[in-house]
Amino acid sequence: MSGAFDFIFYSIATMLGVALVGLIVVWFIQDVTQKKHSILRNYPVIGRLRYFFEIQGKYFRQYFFANDRDEMPFNRATRGWIYKNSKNKGSLVGFGSTNDLRQPGSIIFVNAAFPIQEEDQLPTPSLRIGEGYCEQPFEAKSIINISGMSYGAISKPAVRALSLGAAQAGCWLNTGEGGLAPYHLEGDCDVIMQIGTAKYGIRDEQGNFSPQRAKELSKVVKAFEIKLSQGAKPGKGGLLPAGKVHEEIASIRGIPVHQDSISPNRHKDINNIDELLDKIHYIRELTGRPVGVKTAIGGWNFINELCDSINRRGLEYAPDFLTIDGGEGGSGAAPQTLMDHVSLPIAEALPRVVDALLQADLKKRIIVIAAGKLVTSAEGAWALCAGADFVNTARGFMFSLGCIQAMRCHLNTCPTGITTHDQRLQNGLVVEEKYLRVANYARNVNKEINMIAHSCGLRHAREFRREHVRVVETAGKSVALNILYPYPEAAKKRNSD
């Protein structure tokens, strides 16, 4: 019996050895005869290891080589903070911070000598968007909210978990440019319908804006957002690969199935600021809902001209909110050149936009929403200091769903089931578990933003001003935000009056 077992074992081992040698011979012949890759031609077989480690390198760095504060786009410390808050495990640490406050751009809040006592602290007031200018203003309660992620770019269980979690936390959910799916409504949360350049989900058979569809949507959504551009790819339309465009997504978007879904790089019916204001006014009157604009900022001409046109035409033509996306935004995939080099980061864009609104006396009319890599409570508090009223984040909520920063969003192979339509991979995202983490993350960010406000001597987070935060310029030297970006003289005069 032992002899028979040994014979079978050695036979299998021999066959595997012959197969391995044969595979190496095939690789060797392929490598020395191909003409595209010099490394493979000069170092056959062994050269293949270079390409393997090049592909796997970012994963090895993430777990074995990078320090907690080293990685991009989000380091391990930031991801760990989100994971802990999503699981409601708190964010306590011991023995000191690993955050290097000598690095330029670091933010430091100005704590008060006599902070607010607990009995004097107040809940953060909600704001009514569109109050006095539309039939159905939208009361927004949460400082942090879910930024636009289309159904298609993210999976069905991801959308379901976000909707259920948003409802429990009291924050809003932006549909992204892919249209309104039934899963956005599953949790009965506040939904903002984004109108992208292709007008997916709100267009007729010819691809034009559909007034009838807009009226239907206004019965279930709280507001509309016209997307001019986003920080990840300003000047470039969205792309959903054909492999992700299955029958349901094609039906929601109003496009052919199994074909690339490519959005135009801008709205074909909006060619200038006056036409943008006309469209805002038209949709608001048509639907009775607030209408806002999302855009990345490249310079000051747009926002200055927008303010001038509003003051010339009247406040009824103003957007009810402006979502300012920083150049560091990007929950999905985009050309690296645009991600790396086009549009201003939120740290510069946000205070400049707020300044323009203050100068034009429009800040009380237009709500400002900040977006662009703002995933922690400290970054949210900074945005409020700079003049934002709310914060949108996509990747923060992706991390709360379990995202591990595999950076495979565009390949339909997301290992956590968030950005894939592979049913096997989607099974890893258990909605009943993950929606609770979405809610925990939103609640804890709001809670910690208020904690920072109380430390600064404020009753609640809406009392933040620029003098409450400092920005590190060089090691050992920081400057107050109100010195770095002084309030406009016109705004100072109005405040003093």
GROMACS .gro file of C-alpha atoms in nm:
model
  497
    1MET     CA    1   0.000   0.000   0.000
    2SER     CA    2   0.287   0.232   0.088
    3GLY     CA    3   0.455   0.155  -0.244
    4ALA     CA    4   0.139   0.245  -0.439
    5PHE     CA    5   0.108   0.574  -0.250
    6ASP     CA    6   0.475   0.657  -0.320
    7PHE     CA    7   0.425   0.577  -0.690
    8ILE     CA    8   0.122   0.809  -0.717
    9PHE     CA    9   0.300   1.085  -0.522
   10TYR     CA   10   0.613   1.073  -0.734
   11SER     CA   11   0.410   1.050  -1.055
   12ILE     CA   12   0.214   1.365  -0.968
   13ALA     CA   13   0.531   1.545  -0.861
   14THR     CA   14   0.701   1.445  -1.187
   15MET     CA   15   0.411   1.568  -1.397
   16LEU     CA   16   0.403   1.900  -1.210
   17GLY     CA   17   0.778   1.935  -1.253
   18VAL     CA   18   0.757   1.863  -1.626
   19ALA     CA   19   0.467   2.112  -1.660
   20LEU     CA   20   0.667   2.378  -1.476
   21VAL     CA   21   0.974   2.323  -1.691
   22GLY     CA   22   0.756   2.332  -2.001
   23LEU     CA   23   0.596   2.661  -1.890
   24ILE     CA   24   0.940   2.814  -1.828
   25VAL     CA   25   1.056   2.703  -2.173
   26VAL     CA   26   0.745   2.856  -2.333
   27TRP     CA   27   0.800   3.184  -2.143
   28PHE     CA   28   1.167   3.183  -2.241
   29ILE     CA   29   1.086   3.146  -2.611
   30GLN     CA   30   0.812   3.411  -2.591
   31ASP     CA   31   1.040   3.656  -2.411
   32VAL     CA   32   1.345   3.631  -2.634
   33THR     CA   33   1.138   3.651  -2.953
   34GLN     CA   34   0.906   3.938  -2.861
   35LYS     CA   35   1.014   4.292  -2.956
   36LYS     CA   36   0.811   4.521  -2.728
   37HIS     CA   37   0.988   4.486  -2.392
   38SER     CA   38   1.367   4.525  -2.365
   39ILE     CA   39   1.386   4.381  -2.012
   40LEU     CA   40   1.210   4.060  -2.112
   41ARG     CA   41   1.422   4.025  -2.425
   42ASN     CA   42   1.749   4.060  -2.232
   43TYR     CA   43   1.640   3.881  -1.915
   44PRO     CA   44   1.382   3.620  -2.020
   45VAL     CA   45   1.153   3.472  -1.753
   46ILE     CA   46   1.331   3.652  -1.465
   47GLY     CA   47   1.232   3.988  -1.615
   48ARG     CA   48   0.868   3.897  -1.558
   49LEU     CA   49   0.923   3.943  -1.184
   50ARG     CA   50   0.978   4.315  -1.244
   51TYR     CA   51   0.631   4.359  -1.386
   52PHE     CA   52   0.478   4.149  -1.110
   53PHE     CA   53   0.638   4.357  -0.833
   54GLU     CA   54   0.558   4.681  -1.018
   55ILE     CA   55   0.189   4.593  -1.017
   56GLN     CA   56   0.189   4.462  -0.660
   57GLY     CA   57   0.419   4.733  -0.524
   58LYS     CA   58   0.148   4.969  -0.402
   59TYR     CA   59  -0.011   4.690  -0.200
   60PHE     CA   60   0.322   4.587  -0.041
   61ARG     CA   61   0.400   4.951   0.043
   62GLN     CA   62   0.061   4.996   0.204
   63TYR     CA   63   0.104   4.712   0.452
   64PHE     CA   64   0.479   4.668   0.501
   65PHE     CA   65   0.686   4.971   0.410
   66ALA     CA   66   0.493   5.302   0.431
   67ASN     CA   67   0.475   5.484   0.763
   68ASP     CA   68   0.134   5.569   0.910
   69ARG     CA   69   0.145   5.927   0.775
   70ASP     CA   70   0.327   5.866   0.444
   71GLU     CA   71   0.077   5.726   0.195
   72MET     CA   72  -0.125   5.900  -0.074
   73PRO     CA   73  -0.404   5.971  -0.144
   74PHE     CA   74  -0.495   5.874   0.216
   75ASN     CA   75  -0.247   5.753   0.474
   76ARG     CA   76  -0.296   5.468   0.716
   77ALA     CA   77  -0.358   5.697   1.013
   78THR     CA   78  -0.648   5.870   0.835
   79ARG     CA   79  -0.800   5.543   0.718
   80GLY     CA   80  -0.762   5.394   1.065
   81TRP     CA   81  -0.935   5.696   1.219
   82ILE     CA   82  -1.232   5.652   0.984
   83TYR     CA   83  -1.249   5.276   1.041
   84LYS     CA   84  -1.256   5.321   1.420
   85ASN     CA   85  -1.523   5.591   1.408
   86SER     CA   86  -1.731   5.386   1.165
   87LYS     CA   87  -1.724   5.096   1.408
   88ASN     CA   88  -1.801   5.332   1.698
   89LYS     CA   89  -1.479   5.235   1.871
   90GLY     CA   90  -1.382   5.594   1.941
   91SER     CA   91  -1.068   5.775   1.833
   92LEU     CA   92  -0.865   5.771   2.154
   93VAL     CA   93  -0.488   5.718   2.117
   94GLY     CA   94  -0.209   5.694   2.368
   95PHE     CA   95   0.142   5.834   2.412
   96GLY     CA   96   0.109   6.123   2.169
   97SER     CA   97   0.023   6.215   1.813
   98THR     CA   98   0.206   6.096   1.502
   99ASN     CA   99   0.085   6.405   1.315
  100ASP     CA  100   0.387   6.624   1.234
  101LEU     CA  101   0.275   6.983   1.301
  102ARG     CA  102   0.596   7.114   1.143
  103GLN     CA  103   0.474   7.027   0.795
  104PRO     CA  104   0.354   7.321   0.579
  105GLY     CA  105  -0.022   7.315   0.541
  106SER     CA  106  -0.090   7.150   0.877
  107ILE     CA  107  -0.387   7.302   1.057
  108ILE     CA  108  -0.390   7.404   1.423
  109PHE     CA  109  -0.706   7.520   1.597
  110VAL     CA  110  -0.688   7.809   1.841
  111ASN     CA  111  -0.810   7.673   2.170
  112ALA     CA  112  -0.974   7.911   2.417
  113ALA     CA  113  -0.829   7.973   2.762
  114PHE     CA  114  -1.179   7.920   2.902
  115PRO     CA  115  -1.363   7.673   2.674
  116ILE     CA  116  -1.739   7.634   2.671
  117GLN     CA  117  -1.876   7.430   2.958
  118GLU     CA  118  -2.099   7.140   2.873
  119GLU     CA  119  -2.418   7.303   2.999
  120ASP     CA  120  -2.357   7.603   2.770
  121GLN     CA  121  -2.293   7.397   2.455
  122LEU     CA  122  -2.561   7.402   2.186
  123PRO     CA  123  -2.647   7.162   1.905
  124THR     CA  124  -2.536   7.275   1.560
  125PRO     CA  125  -2.832   7.460   1.400
  126SER     CA  126  -2.973   7.325   1.077
  127LEU     CA  127  -2.992   7.549   0.769
  128ARG     CA  128  -3.279   7.583   0.524
  129ILE     CA  129  -3.155   7.579   0.166
  130GLY     CA  130  -3.362   7.784  -0.078
  131GLU     CA  131  -3.562   7.957   0.194
  132GLY     CA  132  -3.770   8.238   0.042
  133TYR     CA  133  -3.685   8.150  -0.318
  134CYS     CA  134  -3.854   7.816  -0.385
  135GLU     CA  135  -4.178   7.645  -0.288
  136GLN     CA  136  -4.012   7.360  -0.098
  137PRO     CA  137  -3.693   7.467   0.081
  138PHE     CA  138  -3.469   7.190   0.208
  139GLU     CA  139  -3.374   7.172   0.576
  140ALA     CA  140  -3.021   7.032   0.603
  141LYS     CA  141  -2.917   6.913   0.949
  142SER     CA  142  -2.582   6.737   0.921
  143ILE     CA  143  -2.254   6.923   0.860
  144ILE     CA  144  -2.102   6.626   0.679
  145ASN     CA  145  -2.289   6.466   0.389
  146ILE     CA  146  -2.242   6.209   0.116
  147SER     CA  147  -2.095   6.348  -0.205
  148GLY     CA  148  -2.196   6.239  -0.554
  149MET     CA  149  -2.123   5.875  -0.639
  150SER     CA  150  -2.326   5.732  -0.925
  151TYR     CA  151  -2.500   5.399  -0.918
  152GLY     CA  152  -2.284   5.230  -1.176
  153ALA     CA  153  -1.961   5.375  -1.048
  154ILE     CA  154  -2.051   5.212  -0.715
  155SER     CA  155  -2.248   4.894  -0.660
  156LYS     CA  156  -2.608   4.830  -0.561
  157PRO     CA  157  -2.527   4.716  -0.205
  158ALA     CA  158  -2.303   5.023  -0.162
  159VAL     CA  159  -2.585   5.259  -0.263
  160ARG     CA  160  -2.830   5.076  -0.039
  161ALA     CA  161  -2.597   5.098   0.261
  162LEU     CA  162  -2.533   5.469   0.199
  163SER     CA  163  -2.905   5.542   0.176
  164LEU     CA  164  -2.992   5.353   0.493
  165GLY     CA  165  -2.697   5.500   0.681
  166ALA     CA  166  -2.771   5.855   0.566
  167ALA     CA  167  -3.129   5.825   0.686
  168GLN     CA  168  -3.017   5.710   1.029
  169ALA     CA  169  -2.751   5.984   1.061
  170GLY     CA  170  -2.971   6.261   0.918
  171CYS     CA  171  -2.735   6.356   0.636
  172TRP     CA  172  -2.809   6.388   0.265
  173LEU     CA  173  -2.707   6.155  -0.019
  174ASN     CA  174  -2.606   6.295  -0.358
  175THR     CA  175  -2.692   6.065  -0.650
  176GLY     CA  176  -2.392   6.156  -0.863
  177GLU     CA  177  -2.441   6.208  -1.235
  178GLY     CA  178  -2.574   5.856  -1.305
  179GLY     CA  179  -2.937   5.933  -1.223
  180LEU     CA  180  -3.172   5.833  -0.943
  181ALA     CA  181  -3.182   5.459  -0.870
  182PRO     CA  182  -3.447   5.295  -0.651
  183TYR     CA  183  -3.166   5.208  -0.409
  184HIS     CA  184  -3.105   5.578  -0.339
  185LEU     CA  185  -3.457   5.593  -0.197
  186GLU     CA  186  -3.444   5.269   0.001
  187GLY     CA  187  -3.350   5.433   0.329
  188ASP     CA  188  -3.588   5.727   0.287
  189CYS     CA  189  -3.298   5.970   0.336
  190ASP     CA  190  -3.266   6.322   0.195
  191VAL     CA  191  -3.154   6.288  -0.167
  192ILE     CA  192  -2.993   6.552  -0.389
  193MET     CA  193  -3.032   6.474  -0.759
  194GLN     CA  194  -2.725   6.569  -0.956
  195ILE     CA  195  -2.773   6.683  -1.316
  196GLY     CA  196  -2.458   6.588  -1.502
  197THR     CA  197  -2.349   6.695  -1.847
  198ALA     CA  198  -2.518   6.391  -2.004
  199LYS     CA  199  -2.835   6.451  -1.797
  200TYR     CA  200  -2.861   6.082  -1.711
  201GLY     CA  201  -3.191   5.997  -1.549
  202ILE     CA  202  -3.341   6.337  -1.627
  203ARG     CA  203  -3.333   6.338  -2.007
  204ASP     CA  204  -3.558   6.252  -2.298
  205GLU     CA  205  -3.494   6.003  -2.578
  206GLN     CA  206  -3.276   6.255  -2.760
  207GLY     CA  207  -3.059   6.314  -2.454
  208ASN     CA  208  -3.200   6.660  -2.380
  209PHE     CA  209  -3.322   6.786  -2.042
  210SER     CA  210  -3.672   6.651  -1.975
  211PRO     CA  211  -3.907   6.887  -1.785
  212GLN     CA  212  -4.153   6.603  -1.731
  213ARG     CA  213  -3.887   6.383  -1.575
  214ALA     CA  214  -3.769   6.673  -1.356
  215LYS     CA  215  -4.122   6.718  -1.219
  216GLU     CA  216  -4.144   6.347  -1.141
  217LEU     CA  217  -3.810   6.353  -0.959
  218SER     CA  218  -3.907   6.660  -0.759
  219LYS     CA  219  -4.163   6.449  -0.573
  220VAL     CA  220  -3.890   6.233  -0.415
  221VAL     CA  221  -3.569   6.440  -0.407
  222LYS     CA  222  -3.492   6.741  -0.188
  223ALA     CA  223  -3.282   6.946  -0.432
  224PHE     CA  224  -3.113   6.948  -0.771
  225GLU     CA  225  -2.743   7.008  -0.835
  226ILE     CA  226  -2.615   7.112  -1.180
  227LYS     CA  227  -2.265   6.968  -1.213
  228LEU     CA  228  -2.035   7.187  -1.422
  229SER     CA  229  -1.717   7.003  -1.326
  230GLN     CA  230  -1.555   6.798  -1.054
  231GLY     CA  231  -1.212   6.819  -0.899
  232ALA     CA  232  -1.087   6.485  -1.031
  233LYS     CA  233  -1.135   6.574  -1.397
  234PRO     CA  234  -1.238   6.933  -1.472
  235GLY     CA  235  -1.307   6.977  -1.840
  236LYS     CA  236  -1.360   6.604  -1.888
  237GLY     CA  237  -1.687   6.412  -1.883
  238GLY     CA  238  -1.751   6.105  -1.674
  239LEU     CA  239  -1.682   5.756  -1.811
  240LEU     CA  240  -1.850   5.434  -1.707
  241PRO     CA  241  -1.692   5.137  -1.893
  242ALA     CA  242  -1.919   4.911  -2.097
  243GLY     CA  243  -1.859   4.624  -1.855
  244LYS     CA  244  -2.042   4.816  -1.584
  245VAL     CA  245  -2.337   4.924  -1.801
  246HIS     CA  246  -2.578   4.638  -1.740
  247GLU     CA  247  -2.950   4.647  -1.817
  248GLU     CA  248  -3.066   4.820  -1.499
  249ILE     CA  249  -2.802   5.094  -1.513
  250ALA     CA  250  -2.872   5.151  -1.883
  251SER     CA  251  -3.243   5.186  -1.804
  252ILE     CA  252  -3.185   5.435  -1.521
  253ARG     CA  253  -2.949   5.645  -1.730
  254GLY     CA  254  -3.148   5.620  -2.051
  255ILE     CA  255  -2.859   5.484  -2.260
  256PRO     CA  256  -2.777   5.167  -2.461
  257VAL     CA  257  -2.676   4.860  -2.261
  258HIS     CA  258  -2.317   4.722  -2.265
  259GLN     CA  259  -2.171   5.035  -2.422
  260ASP     CA  260  -1.931   5.288  -2.270
  261SER     CA  261  -2.126   5.562  -2.092
  262ILE     CA  262  -1.936   5.880  -2.180
  263SER     CA  263  -2.059   6.218  -2.061
  264PRO     CA  264  -1.985   6.536  -2.260
  265ASN     CA  265  -1.715   6.756  -2.112
  266ARG     CA  266  -1.978   7.026  -2.042
  267HIS     CA  267  -2.350   7.098  -2.071
  268LYS     CA  268  -2.436   7.162  -2.434
  269ASP     CA  269  -2.727   7.389  -2.336
  270ILE     CA  270  -2.523   7.602  -2.093
  271ASN     CA  271  -2.265   7.812  -2.275
  272ASN     CA  272  -2.215   8.102  -2.035
  273ILE     CA  273  -2.306   8.235  -1.692
  274ASP     CA  274  -2.633   8.396  -1.801
  275GLU     CA  275  -2.752   8.067  -1.950
  276LEU     CA  276  -2.649   7.892  -1.628
  277LEU     CA  277  -2.856   8.136  -1.421
  278ASP     CA  278  -3.149   8.095  -1.659
  279LYS     CA  279  -3.130   7.718  -1.617
  280ILE     CA  280  -3.115   7.745  -1.237
  281HIS     CA  281  -3.420   7.973  -1.230
  282TYR     CA  282  -3.610   7.753  -1.477
  283ILE     CA  283  -3.554   7.427  -1.286
  284ARG     CA  284  -3.638   7.591  -0.953
  285GLU     CA  285  -3.964   7.731  -1.089
  286LEU     CA  286  -4.042   7.402  -1.263
  287THR     CA  287  -3.983   7.174  -0.964
  288GLY     CA  288  -4.027   7.398  -0.660
  289ARG     CA  289  -3.702   7.258  -0.523
  290PRO     CA  290  -3.370   7.431  -0.444
  291VAL     CA  291  -3.115   7.424  -0.726
  292GLY     CA  292  -2.740   7.447  -0.682
  293VAL     CA  293  -2.419   7.420  -0.881
  294LYS     CA  294  -2.114   7.198  -0.837
  295THR     CA  295  -1.784   7.312  -0.983
  296ALA     CA  296  -1.409   7.293  -0.949
  297ILE     CA  297  -1.230   7.628  -0.939
  298GLY     CA  298  -0.940   7.718  -1.168
  299GLY     CA  299  -0.930   8.095  -1.117
  300TRP     CA  300  -1.138   8.388  -1.002
  301ASN     CA  301  -1.308   8.497  -1.326
  302PHE     CA  302  -1.593   8.248  -1.295
  303ILE     CA  303  -1.697   8.323  -0.939
  304ASN     CA  304  -1.654   8.701  -0.981
  305GLU     CA  305  -1.859   8.707  -1.299
  306LEU     CA  306  -2.121   8.481  -1.139
  307CYS     CA  307  -2.161   8.724  -0.850
  308ASP     CA  308  -2.178   9.024  -1.082
  309SER     CA  309  -2.443   8.858  -1.297
  310ILE     CA  310  -2.656   8.763  -0.995
  311ASN     CA  311  -2.647   9.117  -0.858
  312ARG     CA  312  -2.735   9.252  -1.201
  313ARG     CA  313  -3.025   9.013  -1.262
  314GLY     CA  314  -3.162   8.961  -0.910
  315LEU     CA  315  -3.134   8.715  -0.622
  316GLU     CA  316  -3.406   8.493  -0.767
  317TYR     CA  317  -3.153   8.384  -1.033
  318ALA     CA  318  -2.884   8.286  -0.781
  319PRO     CA  319  -2.804   7.922  -0.712
  320ASP     CA  320  -2.934   7.816  -0.374
  321PHE     CA  321  -2.603   7.647  -0.301
  322LEU     CA  322  -2.253   7.618  -0.447
  323THR     CA  323  -2.058   7.295  -0.408
  324ILE     CA  324  -1.689   7.379  -0.442
  325ASP     CA  325  -1.479   7.075  -0.532
  326GLY     CA  326  -1.106   7.085  -0.478
  327GLY     CA  327  -0.857   6.955  -0.730
  328GLU     CA  328  -0.771   6.670  -0.493
  329GLY     CA  329  -1.124   6.526  -0.527
  330GLY     CA  330  -1.195   6.198  -0.700
  331SER     CA  331  -1.373   5.890  -0.567
  332GLY     CA  332  -1.357   5.711  -0.902
  333ALA     CA  333  -1.117   5.704  -1.194
  334ALA     CA  334  -0.987   5.995  -1.401
  335PRO     CA  335  -0.687   6.078  -1.623
  336GLN     CA  336  -0.382   6.117  -1.399
  337THR     CA  337  -0.278   6.444  -1.561
  338LEU     CA  338  -0.611   6.606  -1.472
  339MET     CA  339  -0.605   6.460  -1.121
  340ASP     CA  340  -0.251   6.580  -1.060
  341HIS     CA  341  -0.241   6.922  -1.223
  342VAL     CA  342  -0.581   7.078  -1.301
  343SER     CA  343  -0.800   7.296  -1.073
  344LEU     CA  344  -0.713   7.452  -0.738
  345PRO     CA  345  -0.698   7.253  -0.415
  346ILE     CA  346  -0.982   7.316  -0.172
  347ALA     CA  347  -0.746   7.495   0.071
  348GLU     CA  348  -0.713   7.782  -0.177
  349ALA     CA  349  -1.038   7.760  -0.371
  350LEU     CA  350  -1.280   7.764  -0.075
  351PRO     CA  351  -1.172   8.087   0.100
  352ARG     CA  352  -1.145   8.268  -0.234
  353VAL     CA  353  -1.498   8.169  -0.335
  354VAL     CA  354  -1.633   8.271   0.005
  355ASP     CA  355  -1.450   8.604  -0.027
  356ALA     CA  356  -1.618   8.670  -0.362
  357LEU     CA  357  -1.960   8.597  -0.213
  358LEU     CA  358  -1.890   8.822   0.086
  359GLN     CA  359  -1.764   9.101  -0.139
  360ALA     CA  360  -2.083   9.079  -0.346
  361ASP     CA  361  -2.306   9.050  -0.034
  362LEU     CA  362  -2.431   8.710  -0.151
  363LYS     CA  363  -2.306   8.483   0.127
  364LYS     CA  364  -2.640   8.490   0.310
  365ARG     CA  365  -2.823   8.401  -0.010
  366ILE     CA  366  -2.597   8.116  -0.128
  367ILE     CA  367  -2.508   7.815   0.087
  368VAL     CA  368  -2.148   7.696   0.038
  369ILE     CA  369  -2.061   7.327   0.043
  370ALA     CA  370  -1.694   7.223   0.050
  371ALA     CA  371  -1.565   6.902  -0.108
  372GLY     CA  372  -1.227   6.760  -0.193
  373LYS     CA  373  -1.051   6.511   0.035
  374LEU     CA  374  -1.219   6.643   0.350
  375VAL     CA  375  -1.269   6.317   0.538
  376THR     CA  376  -1.183   6.395   0.901
  377SER     CA  377  -1.347   6.612   1.164
  378ALA     CA  378  -1.046   6.848   1.169
  379GLU     CA  379  -1.072   6.903   0.793
  380GLY     CA  380  -1.446   6.961   0.826
  381ALA     CA  381  -1.391   7.214   1.103
  382TRP     CA  382  -1.128   7.391   0.890
  383ALA     CA  383  -1.382   7.417   0.604
  384LEU     CA  384  -1.636   7.581   0.837
  385CYS     CA  385  -1.367   7.825   0.955
  386ALA     CA  386  -1.294   7.912   0.591
  387GLY     CA  387  -1.661   7.992   0.530
  388ALA     CA  388  -1.831   7.669   0.423
  389ASP     CA  389  -2.173   7.579   0.559
  390PHE     CA  390  -2.152   7.206   0.489
  391VAL     CA  391  -1.896   6.944   0.388
  392ASN     CA  392  -1.938   6.674   0.124
  393THR     CA  393  -1.720   6.365   0.111
  394ALA     CA  394  -1.731   6.056  -0.106
  395ARG     CA  395  -1.414   5.869  -0.012
  396GLY     CA  396  -1.474   5.917   0.360
  397PHE     CA  397  -1.800   5.726   0.327
  398MET     CA  398  -1.633   5.470   0.099
  399PHE     CA  399  -1.387   5.398   0.380
  400SER     CA  400  -1.680   5.365   0.621
  401LEU     CA  401  -1.818   5.097   0.387
  402GLY     CA  402  -1.488   4.908   0.413
  403CYS     CA  403  -1.281   5.050   0.124
  404ILE     CA  404  -0.914   4.948   0.163
  405GLN     CA  405  -0.775   5.192  -0.097
  406ALA     CA  406  -0.701   4.914  -0.347
  407MET     CA  407  -0.731   5.180  -0.621
  408ARG     CA  408  -0.914   4.945  -0.855
  409CYS     CA  409  -1.235   5.152  -0.879
  410HIS     CA  410  -1.225   5.162  -1.261
  411LEU     CA  411  -1.149   4.791  -1.316
  412ASN     CA  412  -1.471   4.633  -1.183
  413THR     CA  413  -1.257   4.421  -0.949
  414CYS     CA  414  -1.297   4.612  -0.620
  415PRO     CA  415  -1.213   4.356  -0.349
  416THR     CA  416  -1.460   4.508  -0.101
  417GLY     CA  417  -1.762   4.508  -0.335
  418ILE     CA  418  -1.802   4.888  -0.336
  419THR     CA  419  -1.713   4.974  -0.697
  420THR     CA  420  -1.778   4.645  -0.873
  421HIS     CA  421  -2.076   4.474  -1.031
  422ASP     CA  422  -1.926   4.129  -0.984
  423GLN     CA  423  -2.188   3.952  -0.773
  424ARG     CA  424  -1.928   3.738  -0.597
  425LEU     CA  425  -1.734   4.045  -0.481
  426GLN     CA  426  -2.052   4.233  -0.391
  427ASN     CA  427  -2.142   3.954  -0.149
  428GLY     CA  428  -1.861   4.078   0.074
  429LEU     CA  429  -2.051   4.403   0.140
  430VAL     CA  430  -2.324   4.313   0.389
  431VAL     CA  431  -2.571   4.602   0.381
  432GLU     CA  432  -2.718   4.529   0.724
  433GLU     CA  433  -2.372   4.571   0.878
  434LYS     CA  434  -2.224   4.848   0.662
  435TYR     CA  435  -2.512   5.095   0.681
  436LEU     CA  436  -2.455   5.119   1.056
  437ARG     CA  437  -2.093   5.213   0.990
  438VAL     CA  438  -2.202   5.483   0.747
  439ALA     CA  439  -2.427   5.631   1.014
  440ASN     CA  440  -2.160   5.601   1.285
  441TYR     CA  441  -1.902   5.780   1.069
  442ALA     CA  442  -2.136   6.072   0.994
  443ARG     CA  443  -2.245   6.107   1.356
  444ASN     CA  444  -1.892   6.093   1.494
  445VAL     CA  445  -1.755   6.346   1.244
  446ASN     CA  446  -2.034   6.587   1.341
  447LYS     CA  447  -1.969   6.520   1.708
  448GLU     CA  448  -1.595   6.586   1.680
  449ILE     CA  449  -1.641   6.903   1.474
  450ASN     CA  450  -1.851   7.034   1.761
  451MET     CA  451  -1.587   6.912   2.007
  452ILE     CA  452  -1.328   7.127   1.829
  453ALA     CA  453  -1.570   7.422   1.835
  454HIS     CA  454  -1.621   7.388   2.209
  455SER     CA  455  -1.245   7.373   2.258
  456CYS     CA  456  -1.220   7.702   2.068
  457GLY     CA  457  -1.469   7.863   2.306
  458LEU     CA  458  -1.769   7.840   2.071
  459ARG     CA  459  -2.119   7.721   2.153
  460HIS     CA  460  -2.153   7.524   1.829
  461ALA     CA  461  -1.974   7.468   1.500
  462ARG     CA  462  -2.158   7.738   1.304
  463GLU     CA  463  -1.974   8.000   1.509
  464PHE     CA  464  -1.639   7.906   1.351
  465ARG     CA  465  -1.451   8.191   1.185
  466ARG     CA  466  -1.112   8.215   1.017
  467GLU     CA  467  -0.939   8.341   1.332
  468HIS     CA  468  -1.011   8.006   1.499
  469VAL     CA  469  -0.761   7.812   1.287
  470ARG     CA  470  -0.395   7.856   1.197
  471VAL     CA  471  -0.204   7.711   0.902
  472VAL     CA  472   0.161   7.605   0.930
  473GLU     CA  473   0.382   7.787   0.678
  474THR     CA  474   0.722   7.655   0.783
  475ALA     CA  475   0.849   7.448   1.074
  476GLY     CA  476   0.785   7.641   1.392
  477LYS     CA  477   0.573   7.914   1.230
  478SER     CA  478   0.199   7.925   1.163
  479VAL     CA  479  -0.033   8.202   1.048
  480ALA     CA  480  -0.400   8.260   1.129
  481LEU     CA  481  -0.636   8.189   0.840
  482ASN     CA  482  -0.786   8.538   0.865
  483ILE     CA  483  -0.435   8.678   0.805
  484LEU     CA  484  -0.364   8.437   0.521
  485TYR     CA  485  -0.705   8.510   0.366
  486PRO     CA  486  -0.832   8.841   0.514
  487TYR     CA  487  -1.203   8.905   0.505
  488PRO     CA  488  -1.295   9.148   0.225
  489GLU     CA  489  -1.322   9.512   0.331
  490ALA     CA  490  -1.683   9.530   0.211
  491ALA     CA  491  -1.777   9.242   0.440
  492LYS     CA  492  -1.594   9.396   0.734
  493LYS     CA  493  -1.779   9.725   0.681
  494ARG     CA  494  -2.119   9.550   0.667
  495ASN     CA  495  -2.040   9.359   0.985
  496SER     CA  496  -1.938   9.676   1.167
  497ASP     CA  497  -2.253   9.855   1.052
   0.00000   0.00000   0.00000
